[in-house]
Amino acid sequence: MESTQRGRAMARTAVVDRVEKRYQMLVRFGQKLHGVVRLRPLLTLLADEVRRIVGAARCSIFLVDEARRELWTPVAQGLDARDLHLPLGQGLIGHVVAAGAAVRVADVYRDPRFNPAVDRHTGFKTRNVMAVPLKDRSGRTFGVFQALNKRQGLDFDAEDEGLLRILAGLAAAAVESARLYEELRDSHVETIQRLARTAEYRDAKDTAAHLRSIGRYSRLIARGFGLSDGEVESIECASPLHDIGKVGIRDAVLLKTGPLTAAETSEMRRHTSFGWEILSEAKSPLLRLAAEIAWAHHERFDGRGYPRGLKGGKIPPAARIVAVADVLDALTVERAYKRAWGFEESARYILNEGGRQFDPKVVAAFRRALEPLRQAWKERRSRAPGSR
């Protein structure tokens, strides 16, 4: 009797310990998701964490694209394949979407719903599968969380499935938030691009190409500068507004093809201050970053720039980066008052100006990014006559 009671007590203790461990694991899982607002990094994190938690060899997340009638995955953890696309309604994951219910299959090659084409495409041999739907707040299935091949040759069991359901619920909320964030950000970026094109339209024949190039060059240099992915993306998005202040410059000055007088030069330089005035009171962090760039991208590292004569580290880092990107594009494009320089000639100029016109650290980042910058310039030249 006593031994039986002791056994029951030990069993209850074991259950309590398991529940406590699961609770702590879910708390840590939720904490890791906190603050990850971009979709691809979030999906990568989810796949890696869930693979580890449920003891799977591989984990993938498929999202529904209703317009294209397909399922696609931007991350199939552990596989080389990226952005894998599958017809909607096919395979086990297609069944999960259609039924809105989980599946757990011990031997997939004995299940007629399994699509072996994915294994052939990836080179991975699937043995068993556990997949649960990702559902939005209205209960609509918008994706599938899939775990492949339980480790140590085991099969996924009901406990694994229950755990994956809980994790999928947490993941679905995070994915929904990330998608909403990206939709809002994409809309924001589109507005910035259109605003920037309005500012550049008056004095550039290849406005769209110029703005694309400024953004791309800035991104490549910022990446070489060692900034975080978020900082790099923000600079890429904000940089096209560097000359927004030109909307305040008279056509007689802005469109003049000959040399500017001293008074006209002074007026032209005011576009940096106009840009600051237009953008600086915005609530958006992206527009405030654009304001800094607009105000300071004509400052020089040696302090001889304008409008404030800032020197060295007093110039905002984003403006120091965009200054190099802007000069690279300006040098390599033909204008009525100048010939187009080639990439190598332009690169030599920038490299020689480290410590004078440009921040030496940004110039070092430019040097590290030379090859992708050269490729970006080639693409720019192929699309825009007048570039060299």
CSV table of C-alpha atoms in Angstrom, one decimal:
chain,number,residue,atom,x,y,z
A,1,MET,CA,0.0,0.0,0.0
A,2,GLU,CA,2.7,2.4,1.0
A,3,SER,CA,4.8,1.6,-2.0
A,4,THR,CA,1.8,2.1,-4.3
A,5,GLN,CA,1.1,5.6,-2.8
A,6,ARG,CA,4.8,6.4,-3.1
A,7,GLY,CA,4.7,5.3,-6.8
A,8,ARG,CA,1.6,7.5,-7.4
A,9,ALA,CA,3.3,10.5,-5.7
A,10,MET,CA,6.4,10.0,-7.9
A,11,ALA,CA,4.2,9.8,-11.0
A,12,ARG,CA,2.4,13.0,-10.1
A,13,THR,CA,5.7,14.7,-9.4
A,14,ALA,CA,7.0,13.6,-12.8
A,15,VAL,CA,3.9,15.0,-14.5
A,16,VAL,CA,4.2,18.3,-12.7
A,17,ASP,CA,7.9,18.5,-13.7
A,18,ARG,CA,7.0,17.8,-17.4
A,19,VAL,CA,4.2,20.4,-17.3
A,20,GLU,CA,6.6,22.9,-15.7
A,21,LYS,CA,9.3,22.2,-18.3
A,22,ARG,CA,6.8,22.6,-21.1
A,23,TYR,CA,5.6,25.9,-19.7
A,24,GLN,CA,9.1,27.2,-19.4
A,25,MET,CA,9.9,26.1,-22.9
A,26,LEU,CA,6.8,27.9,-24.3
A,27,VAL,CA,7.8,31.0,-22.4
A,28,ARG,CA,11.3,31.0,-23.9
A,29,PHE,CA,9.8,30.3,-27.3
A,30,GLY,CA,7.5,33.3,-27.0
A,31,GLN,CA,10.4,35.5,-25.7
A,32,LYS,CA,12.5,34.6,-28.7
A,33,LEU,CA,9.7,35.7,-31.1
A,34,HIS,CA,9.3,39.0,-29.4
A,35,GLY,CA,10.7,41.9,-31.4
A,36,VAL,CA,11.2,39.9,-34.6
A,37,VAL,CA,9.0,41.9,-37.0
A,38,ARG,CA,10.4,40.9,-40.5
A,39,LEU,CA,8.8,37.9,-42.1
A,40,ARG,CA,11.9,36.0,-43.4
A,41,PRO,CA,14.0,36.3,-40.2
A,42,LEU,CA,10.9,35.3,-38.2
A,43,LEU,CA,10.2,32.2,-40.3
A,44,THR,CA,13.8,31.2,-40.1
A,45,LEU,CA,13.7,31.5,-36.3
A,46,LEU,CA,10.5,29.6,-36.1
A,47,ALA,CA,11.7,26.7,-38.2
A,48,ASP,CA,14.9,26.4,-36.2
A,49,GLU,CA,13.3,26.6,-32.8
A,50,VAL,CA,10.4,24.2,-33.6
A,51,ARG,CA,12.8,21.7,-35.2
A,52,ARG,CA,14.8,21.6,-32.0
A,53,ILE,CA,11.8,21.5,-29.6
A,54,VAL,CA,9.9,18.6,-31.3
A,55,GLY,CA,13.1,16.7,-32.2
A,56,ALA,CA,12.7,16.8,-36.0
A,57,ALA,CA,15.4,16.5,-38.6
A,58,ARG,CA,13.9,19.2,-40.7
A,59,CYS,CA,11.2,21.8,-40.3
A,60,SER,CA,9.5,24.0,-42.9
A,61,ILE,CA,6.8,26.6,-43.0
A,62,PHE,CA,4.5,26.9,-46.1
A,63,LEU,CA,2.4,30.0,-46.7
A,64,VAL,CA,-0.7,30.1,-48.9
A,65,ASP,CA,-0.7,32.4,-52.0
A,66,GLU,CA,-4.3,32.5,-53.1
A,67,ALA,CA,-3.6,34.6,-56.1
A,68,ARG,CA,-1.2,32.1,-57.6
A,69,ARG,CA,-3.0,29.1,-56.2
A,70,GLU,CA,0.1,27.8,-54.6
A,71,LEU,CA,1.9,27.1,-51.3
A,72,TRP,CA,5.4,28.5,-51.0
A,73,THR,CA,8.1,28.4,-48.3
A,74,PRO,CA,10.7,31.1,-47.9
A,75,VAL,CA,12.5,28.8,-45.5
A,76,ALA,CA,12.8,25.1,-45.5
A,77,GLN,CA,15.2,24.6,-42.5
A,78,GLY,CA,18.2,22.5,-43.3
A,79,LEU,CA,17.6,22.4,-47.0
A,80,ASP,CA,19.3,24.3,-49.8
A,81,ALA,CA,16.0,25.0,-51.5
A,82,ARG,CA,14.7,28.5,-51.0
A,83,ASP,CA,11.3,29.9,-52.0
A,84,LEU,CA,10.0,26.4,-52.8
A,85,HIS,CA,6.6,26.6,-54.6
A,86,LEU,CA,4.0,23.8,-54.7
A,87,PRO,CA,0.5,23.8,-56.3
A,88,LEU,CA,-2.2,24.4,-53.8
A,89,GLY,CA,-4.2,21.3,-52.9
A,90,GLN,CA,-1.4,18.8,-53.6
A,91,GLY,CA,0.5,16.7,-51.1
A,92,LEU,CA,0.1,16.3,-47.4
A,93,ILE,CA,0.4,20.0,-46.7
A,94,GLY,CA,-2.2,20.7,-49.4
A,95,HIS,CA,-4.5,18.3,-47.5
A,96,VAL,CA,-3.8,20.2,-44.2
A,97,VAL,CA,-4.8,23.5,-45.9
A,98,ALA,CA,-7.9,22.0,-47.5
A,99,ALA,CA,-9.1,20.2,-44.3
A,100,GLY,CA,-7.8,22.8,-41.8
A,101,ALA,CA,-6.6,19.9,-39.7
A,102,ALA,CA,-3.3,18.4,-38.6
A,103,VAL,CA,-1.8,15.2,-40.1
A,104,ARG,CA,0.7,12.8,-38.6
A,105,VAL,CA,2.0,10.1,-40.9
A,106,ALA,CA,4.5,7.4,-39.8
A,107,ASP,CA,5.5,6.2,-43.3
A,108,VAL,CA,4.8,8.9,-45.9
A,109,TYR,CA,5.6,6.7,-48.9
A,110,ARG,CA,2.7,4.5,-47.9
A,111,ASP,CA,0.3,7.5,-47.9
A,112,PRO,CA,-1.2,8.4,-51.3
A,113,ARG,CA,-1.5,12.0,-50.3
A,114,PHE,CA,2.3,12.4,-50.0
A,115,ASN,CA,4.0,14.2,-52.9
A,116,PRO,CA,7.5,12.6,-53.5
A,117,ALA,CA,8.4,15.3,-56.0
A,118,VAL,CA,9.6,17.6,-53.2
A,119,ASP,CA,12.1,14.9,-52.0
A,120,ARG,CA,13.3,14.5,-55.6
A,121,HIS,CA,13.8,18.2,-55.9
A,122,THR,CA,15.6,18.7,-52.6
A,123,GLY,CA,17.4,15.4,-52.3
A,124,PHE,CA,16.0,14.9,-48.8
A,125,LYS,CA,14.4,11.5,-47.9
A,126,THR,CA,11.3,12.0,-45.9
A,127,ARG,CA,10.4,9.2,-43.5
A,128,ASN,CA,7.6,10.6,-41.4
A,129,VAL,CA,5.7,13.8,-41.2
A,130,MET,CA,3.8,15.9,-38.7
A,131,ALA,CA,2.0,19.0,-40.0
A,132,VAL,CA,-0.5,21.4,-38.5
A,133,PRO,CA,-2.3,24.4,-40.0
A,134,LEU,CA,-1.4,28.0,-39.2
A,135,LYS,CA,-4.7,29.9,-38.7
A,136,ASP,CA,-5.5,33.6,-38.5
A,137,ARG,CA,-7.8,35.2,-35.9
A,138,SER,CA,-10.8,34.4,-38.0
A,139,GLY,CA,-9.9,30.7,-38.2
A,140,ARG,CA,-8.8,30.8,-41.8
A,141,THR,CA,-5.8,28.6,-42.7
A,142,PHE,CA,-3.0,30.7,-44.2
A,143,GLY,CA,-0.1,28.3,-43.9
A,144,VAL,CA,1.3,25.0,-42.7
A,145,PHE,CA,3.9,24.2,-40.1
A,146,GLN,CA,5.6,20.9,-41.0
A,147,ALA,CA,8.1,18.8,-39.1
A,148,LEU,CA,10.0,16.0,-40.9
A,149,ASN,CA,11.7,12.8,-39.6
A,150,LYS,CA,11.6,12.4,-35.9
A,151,ARG,CA,15.1,12.0,-34.7
A,152,GLN,CA,16.6,8.7,-33.5
A,153,GLY,CA,14.4,6.7,-35.9
A,154,LEU,CA,11.3,7.3,-33.9
A,155,ASP,CA,7.8,8.3,-35.0
A,156,PHE,CA,6.0,11.5,-34.0
A,157,ASP,CA,3.4,10.8,-31.4
A,158,ALA,CA,0.3,12.5,-30.1
A,159,GLU,CA,2.3,14.4,-27.5
A,160,ASP,CA,4.5,15.8,-30.3
A,161,GLU,CA,1.4,16.8,-32.3
A,162,GLY,CA,-0.1,18.6,-29.3
A,163,LEU,CA,3.1,20.5,-28.7
A,164,LEU,CA,3.3,21.5,-32.4
A,165,ARG,CA,-0.3,22.7,-32.2
A,166,ILE,CA,0.6,25.0,-29.3
A,167,LEU,CA,3.7,26.2,-31.0
A,168,ALA,CA,1.8,26.8,-34.3
A,169,GLY,CA,-0.7,28.9,-32.4
A,170,LEU,CA,2.0,31.2,-31.1
A,171,ALA,CA,3.8,31.2,-34.5
A,172,ALA,CA,0.6,32.1,-36.4
A,173,ALA,CA,0.1,35.2,-34.3
A,174,ALA,CA,3.7,36.3,-34.8
A,175,VAL,CA,3.5,35.6,-38.6
A,176,GLU,CA,0.3,37.6,-38.9
A,177,SER,CA,1.9,40.5,-37.2
A,178,ALA,CA,5.0,40.3,-39.4
A,179,ARG,CA,2.9,40.2,-42.5
A,180,LEU,CA,0.9,43.2,-41.4
A,181,TYR,CA,4.2,45.0,-40.6
A,182,GLU,CA,5.6,44.3,-44.0
A,183,GLU,CA,2.4,45.4,-45.8
A,184,LEU,CA,2.5,48.7,-43.9
A,185,ARG,CA,6.2,49.1,-44.5
A,186,ASP,CA,5.9,48.3,-48.2
A,187,SER,CA,3.1,50.9,-48.5
A,188,HIS,CA,5.3,53.4,-46.7
A,189,VAL,CA,8.3,52.6,-48.9
A,190,GLU,CA,6.1,53.0,-52.0
A,191,THR,CA,5.0,56.4,-50.8
A,192,ILE,CA,8.6,57.4,-50.2
A,193,GLN,CA,9.6,56.2,-53.7
A,194,ARG,CA,6.8,58.2,-55.3
A,195,LEU,CA,7.6,61.3,-53.3
A,196,ALA,CA,11.3,61.0,-54.3
A,197,ARG,CA,10.4,60.6,-57.9
A,198,THR,CA,8.4,63.8,-57.7
A,199,ALA,CA,11.4,65.7,-56.4
A,200,GLU,CA,13.8,64.2,-59.0
A,201,TYR,CA,11.5,64.3,-62.0
A,202,ARG,CA,12.3,67.9,-62.9
A,203,ASP,CA,16.1,67.5,-63.4
A,204,ALA,CA,16.7,63.8,-64.3
A,205,LYS,CA,15.7,61.9,-67.4
A,206,ASP,CA,16.2,58.6,-65.7
A,207,THR,CA,14.6,59.4,-62.4
A,208,ALA,CA,13.5,55.8,-61.6
A,209,ALA,CA,16.9,54.4,-62.4
A,210,HIS,CA,18.7,57.0,-60.4
A,211,LEU,CA,16.5,56.3,-57.3
A,212,ARG,CA,17.0,52.6,-57.7
A,213,SER,CA,20.7,53.0,-57.9
A,214,ILE,CA,21.0,55.3,-54.9
A,215,GLY,CA,19.1,52.8,-52.8
A,216,ARG,CA,21.0,49.8,-54.1
A,217,TYR,CA,24.4,51.4,-53.8
A,218,SER,CA,23.6,52.7,-50.3
A,219,ARG,CA,22.5,49.2,-49.3
A,220,LEU,CA,25.7,47.6,-50.5
A,221,ILE,CA,27.9,50.2,-48.9
A,222,ALA,CA,25.9,50.0,-45.6
A,223,ARG,CA,26.3,46.3,-45.5
A,224,GLY,CA,30.0,46.6,-46.0
A,225,PHE,CA,30.0,49.1,-43.2
A,226,GLY,CA,28.8,46.4,-40.8
A,227,LEU,CA,25.4,47.7,-40.0
A,228,SER,CA,22.5,45.4,-39.0
A,229,ASP,CA,20.1,44.1,-41.6
A,230,GLY,CA,17.4,46.5,-40.2
A,231,GLU,CA,19.7,49.5,-40.4
A,232,VAL,CA,20.8,48.5,-44.0
A,233,GLU,CA,17.2,48.2,-45.1
A,234,SER,CA,16.2,51.5,-43.5
A,235,ILE,CA,19.1,53.4,-45.3
A,236,GLU,CA,18.1,51.7,-48.6
A,237,CYS,CA,14.5,52.8,-48.2
A,238,ALA,CA,15.3,56.4,-46.9
A,239,SER,CA,18.1,57.2,-49.3
A,240,PRO,CA,16.0,58.0,-52.4
A,241,LEU,CA,14.7,61.1,-50.5
A,242,HIS,CA,18.1,62.6,-50.3
A,243,ASP,CA,17.3,65.4,-52.8
A,244,ILE,CA,13.6,65.9,-51.8
A,245,GLY,CA,14.5,69.5,-51.0
A,246,LYS,CA,15.0,70.3,-54.7
A,247,VAL,CA,11.2,70.9,-54.9
A,248,GLY,CA,12.0,74.2,-53.4
A,249,ILE,CA,14.6,75.3,-56.0
A,250,ARG,CA,13.6,77.5,-58.9
A,251,ASP,CA,13.6,75.8,-62.4
A,252,ALA,CA,16.0,78.6,-63.6
A,253,VAL,CA,18.6,77.3,-61.2
A,254,LEU,CA,17.7,73.6,-61.0
A,255,LEU,CA,17.6,73.1,-64.8
A,256,LYS,CA,20.4,75.4,-65.8
A,257,THR,CA,22.9,73.6,-68.0
A,258,GLY,CA,25.8,76.1,-67.7
A,259,PRO,CA,27.9,77.0,-64.7
A,260,LEU,CA,26.0,78.5,-61.7
A,261,THR,CA,26.7,81.9,-60.4
A,262,ALA,CA,27.7,82.3,-56.7
A,263,ALA,CA,24.1,83.3,-55.9
A,264,GLU,CA,22.7,80.4,-57.8
A,265,THR,CA,25.1,78.0,-56.1
A,266,SER,CA,24.0,79.3,-52.8
A,267,GLU,CA,20.3,78.8,-53.7
A,268,MET,CA,21.0,75.3,-55.0
A,269,ARG,CA,22.7,74.4,-51.7
A,270,ARG,CA,19.5,75.3,-49.9
A,271,HIS,CA,17.9,72.1,-51.1
A,272,THR,CA,19.5,70.3,-48.2
A,273,SER,CA,17.8,72.5,-45.7
A,274,PHE,CA,14.6,72.4,-47.5
A,275,GLY,CA,14.7,68.6,-47.3
A,276,TRP,CA,15.3,68.7,-43.6
A,277,GLU,CA,12.3,71.1,-43.2
A,278,ILE,CA,10.0,68.9,-45.2
A,279,LEU,CA,10.9,65.6,-43.4
A,280,SER,CA,12.2,66.4,-39.9
A,281,GLU,CA,8.9,66.6,-38.1
A,282,ALA,CA,7.6,63.3,-39.4
A,283,LYS,CA,6.5,60.7,-36.9
A,284,SER,CA,7.9,57.9,-39.0
A,285,PRO,CA,11.5,56.8,-38.0
A,286,LEU,CA,12.1,56.1,-41.7
A,287,LEU,CA,11.2,59.7,-42.7
A,288,ARG,CA,13.3,61.1,-39.8
A,289,LEU,CA,16.2,59.1,-41.1
A,290,ALA,CA,15.5,60.5,-44.6
A,291,ALA,CA,15.6,64.0,-43.1
A,292,GLU,CA,19.1,63.4,-41.7
A,293,ILE,CA,20.3,62.1,-45.0
A,294,ALA,CA,18.7,65.0,-46.9
A,295,TRP,CA,20.3,67.6,-44.6
A,296,ALA,CA,23.8,66.1,-44.4
A,297,HIS,CA,24.6,64.1,-47.5
A,298,HIS,CA,26.6,67.1,-48.9
A,299,GLU,CA,28.7,67.5,-45.8
A,300,ARG,CA,32.3,66.5,-46.1
A,301,PHE,CA,34.4,64.5,-43.7
A,302,ASP,CA,37.0,67.3,-43.5
A,303,GLY,CA,34.3,69.8,-42.5
A,304,ARG,CA,34.3,71.8,-45.8
A,305,GLY,CA,30.8,70.6,-46.9
A,306,TYR,CA,27.4,72.2,-46.6
A,307,PRO,CA,25.0,73.3,-45.2
A,308,ARG,CA,26.4,73.2,-41.7
A,309,GLY,CA,30.1,72.4,-42.2
A,310,LEU,CA,29.9,69.3,-40.1
A,311,LYS,CA,33.1,67.3,-39.7
A,312,GLY,CA,33.9,63.7,-39.1
A,313,GLY,CA,31.7,61.7,-36.7
A,314,LYS,CA,29.3,64.7,-36.3
A,315,ILE,CA,27.9,63.8,-39.7
A,316,PRO,CA,25.1,61.2,-39.3
A,317,PRO,CA,26.4,57.7,-40.5
A,318,ALA,CA,23.5,57.2,-42.9
A,319,ALA,CA,24.4,60.5,-44.6
A,320,ARG,CA,28.1,59.6,-44.8
A,321,ILE,CA,27.0,56.4,-46.6
A,322,VAL,CA,24.5,58.0,-49.0
A,323,ALA,CA,27.1,60.7,-49.9
A,324,VAL,CA,29.3,58.0,-51.4
A,325,ALA,CA,26.4,56.3,-53.2
A,326,ASP,CA,25.2,59.7,-54.6
A,327,VAL,CA,28.6,60.6,-55.9
A,328,LEU,CA,29.1,57.2,-57.5
A,329,ASP,CA,25.8,57.5,-59.4
A,330,ALA,CA,26.4,61.2,-60.3
A,331,LEU,CA,29.8,60.5,-61.7
A,332,THR,CA,28.8,57.5,-63.9
A,333,VAL,CA,25.8,59.2,-65.5
A,334,GLU,CA,26.0,61.7,-68.4
A,335,ARG,CA,24.5,65.1,-67.9
A,336,ALA,CA,24.3,68.2,-70.2
A,337,TYR,CA,27.2,69.7,-68.3
A,338,LYS,CA,29.4,66.6,-67.9
A,339,ARG,CA,30.4,63.3,-69.5
A,340,ALA,CA,29.8,60.0,-67.8
A,341,TRP,CA,32.7,58.5,-66.0
A,342,GLY,CA,33.4,54.8,-66.1
A,343,PHE,CA,33.1,52.7,-63.0
A,344,GLU,CA,36.8,52.2,-62.4
A,345,GLU,CA,37.5,55.9,-62.8
A,346,SER,CA,34.7,56.8,-60.4
A,347,ALA,CA,35.8,54.2,-57.9
A,348,ARG,CA,39.4,55.6,-57.9
A,349,TYR,CA,38.0,59.0,-57.2
A,350,ILE,CA,36.0,57.8,-54.2
A,351,LEU,CA,38.9,55.7,-52.9
A,352,ASN,CA,41.2,58.7,-53.1
A,353,GLU,CA,38.8,61.0,-51.2
A,354,GLY,CA,38.8,58.9,-48.0
A,355,GLY,CA,39.5,61.3,-45.1
A,356,ARG,CA,38.7,64.4,-47.2
A,357,GLN,CA,35.3,64.3,-48.9
A,358,PHE,CA,34.3,60.9,-47.5
A,359,ASP,CA,34.5,59.0,-44.2
A,360,PRO,CA,37.5,56.6,-44.4
A,361,LYS,CA,35.4,53.9,-42.8
A,362,VAL,CA,32.7,54.3,-45.4
A,363,VAL,CA,35.4,54.3,-48.2
A,364,ALA,CA,36.7,51.0,-46.7
A,365,ALA,CA,33.1,49.6,-46.8
A,366,PHE,CA,32.9,50.8,-50.4
A,367,ARG,CA,36.2,49.0,-51.2
A,368,ARG,CA,34.8,45.8,-49.6
A,369,ALA,CA,31.6,46.1,-51.7
A,370,LEU,CA,33.4,46.9,-55.0
A,371,GLU,CA,32.4,43.8,-56.9
A,372,PRO,CA,28.6,43.9,-56.1
A,373,LEU,CA,28.7,47.7,-56.7
A,374,ARG,CA,30.3,47.1,-60.1
A,375,GLN,CA,27.6,44.6,-60.9
A,376,ALA,CA,24.9,47.0,-59.8
A,377,TRP,CA,26.5,49.7,-62.0
A,378,LYS,CA,26.5,47.4,-65.0
A,379,GLU,CA,22.8,46.7,-64.6
A,380,ARG,CA,22.2,50.5,-64.2
A,381,ARG,CA,24.1,51.2,-67.4
A,382,SER,CA,22.2,48.5,-69.4
A,383,ARG,CA,18.9,50.1,-68.4
A,384,ALA,CA,19.8,53.8,-68.6
A,385,PRO,CA,21.4,55.3,-71.8
A,386,GLY,CA,23.9,57.9,-70.8
A,387,SER,CA,25.6,55.8,-68.2
A,388,ARG,CA,29.1,54.5,-68.7
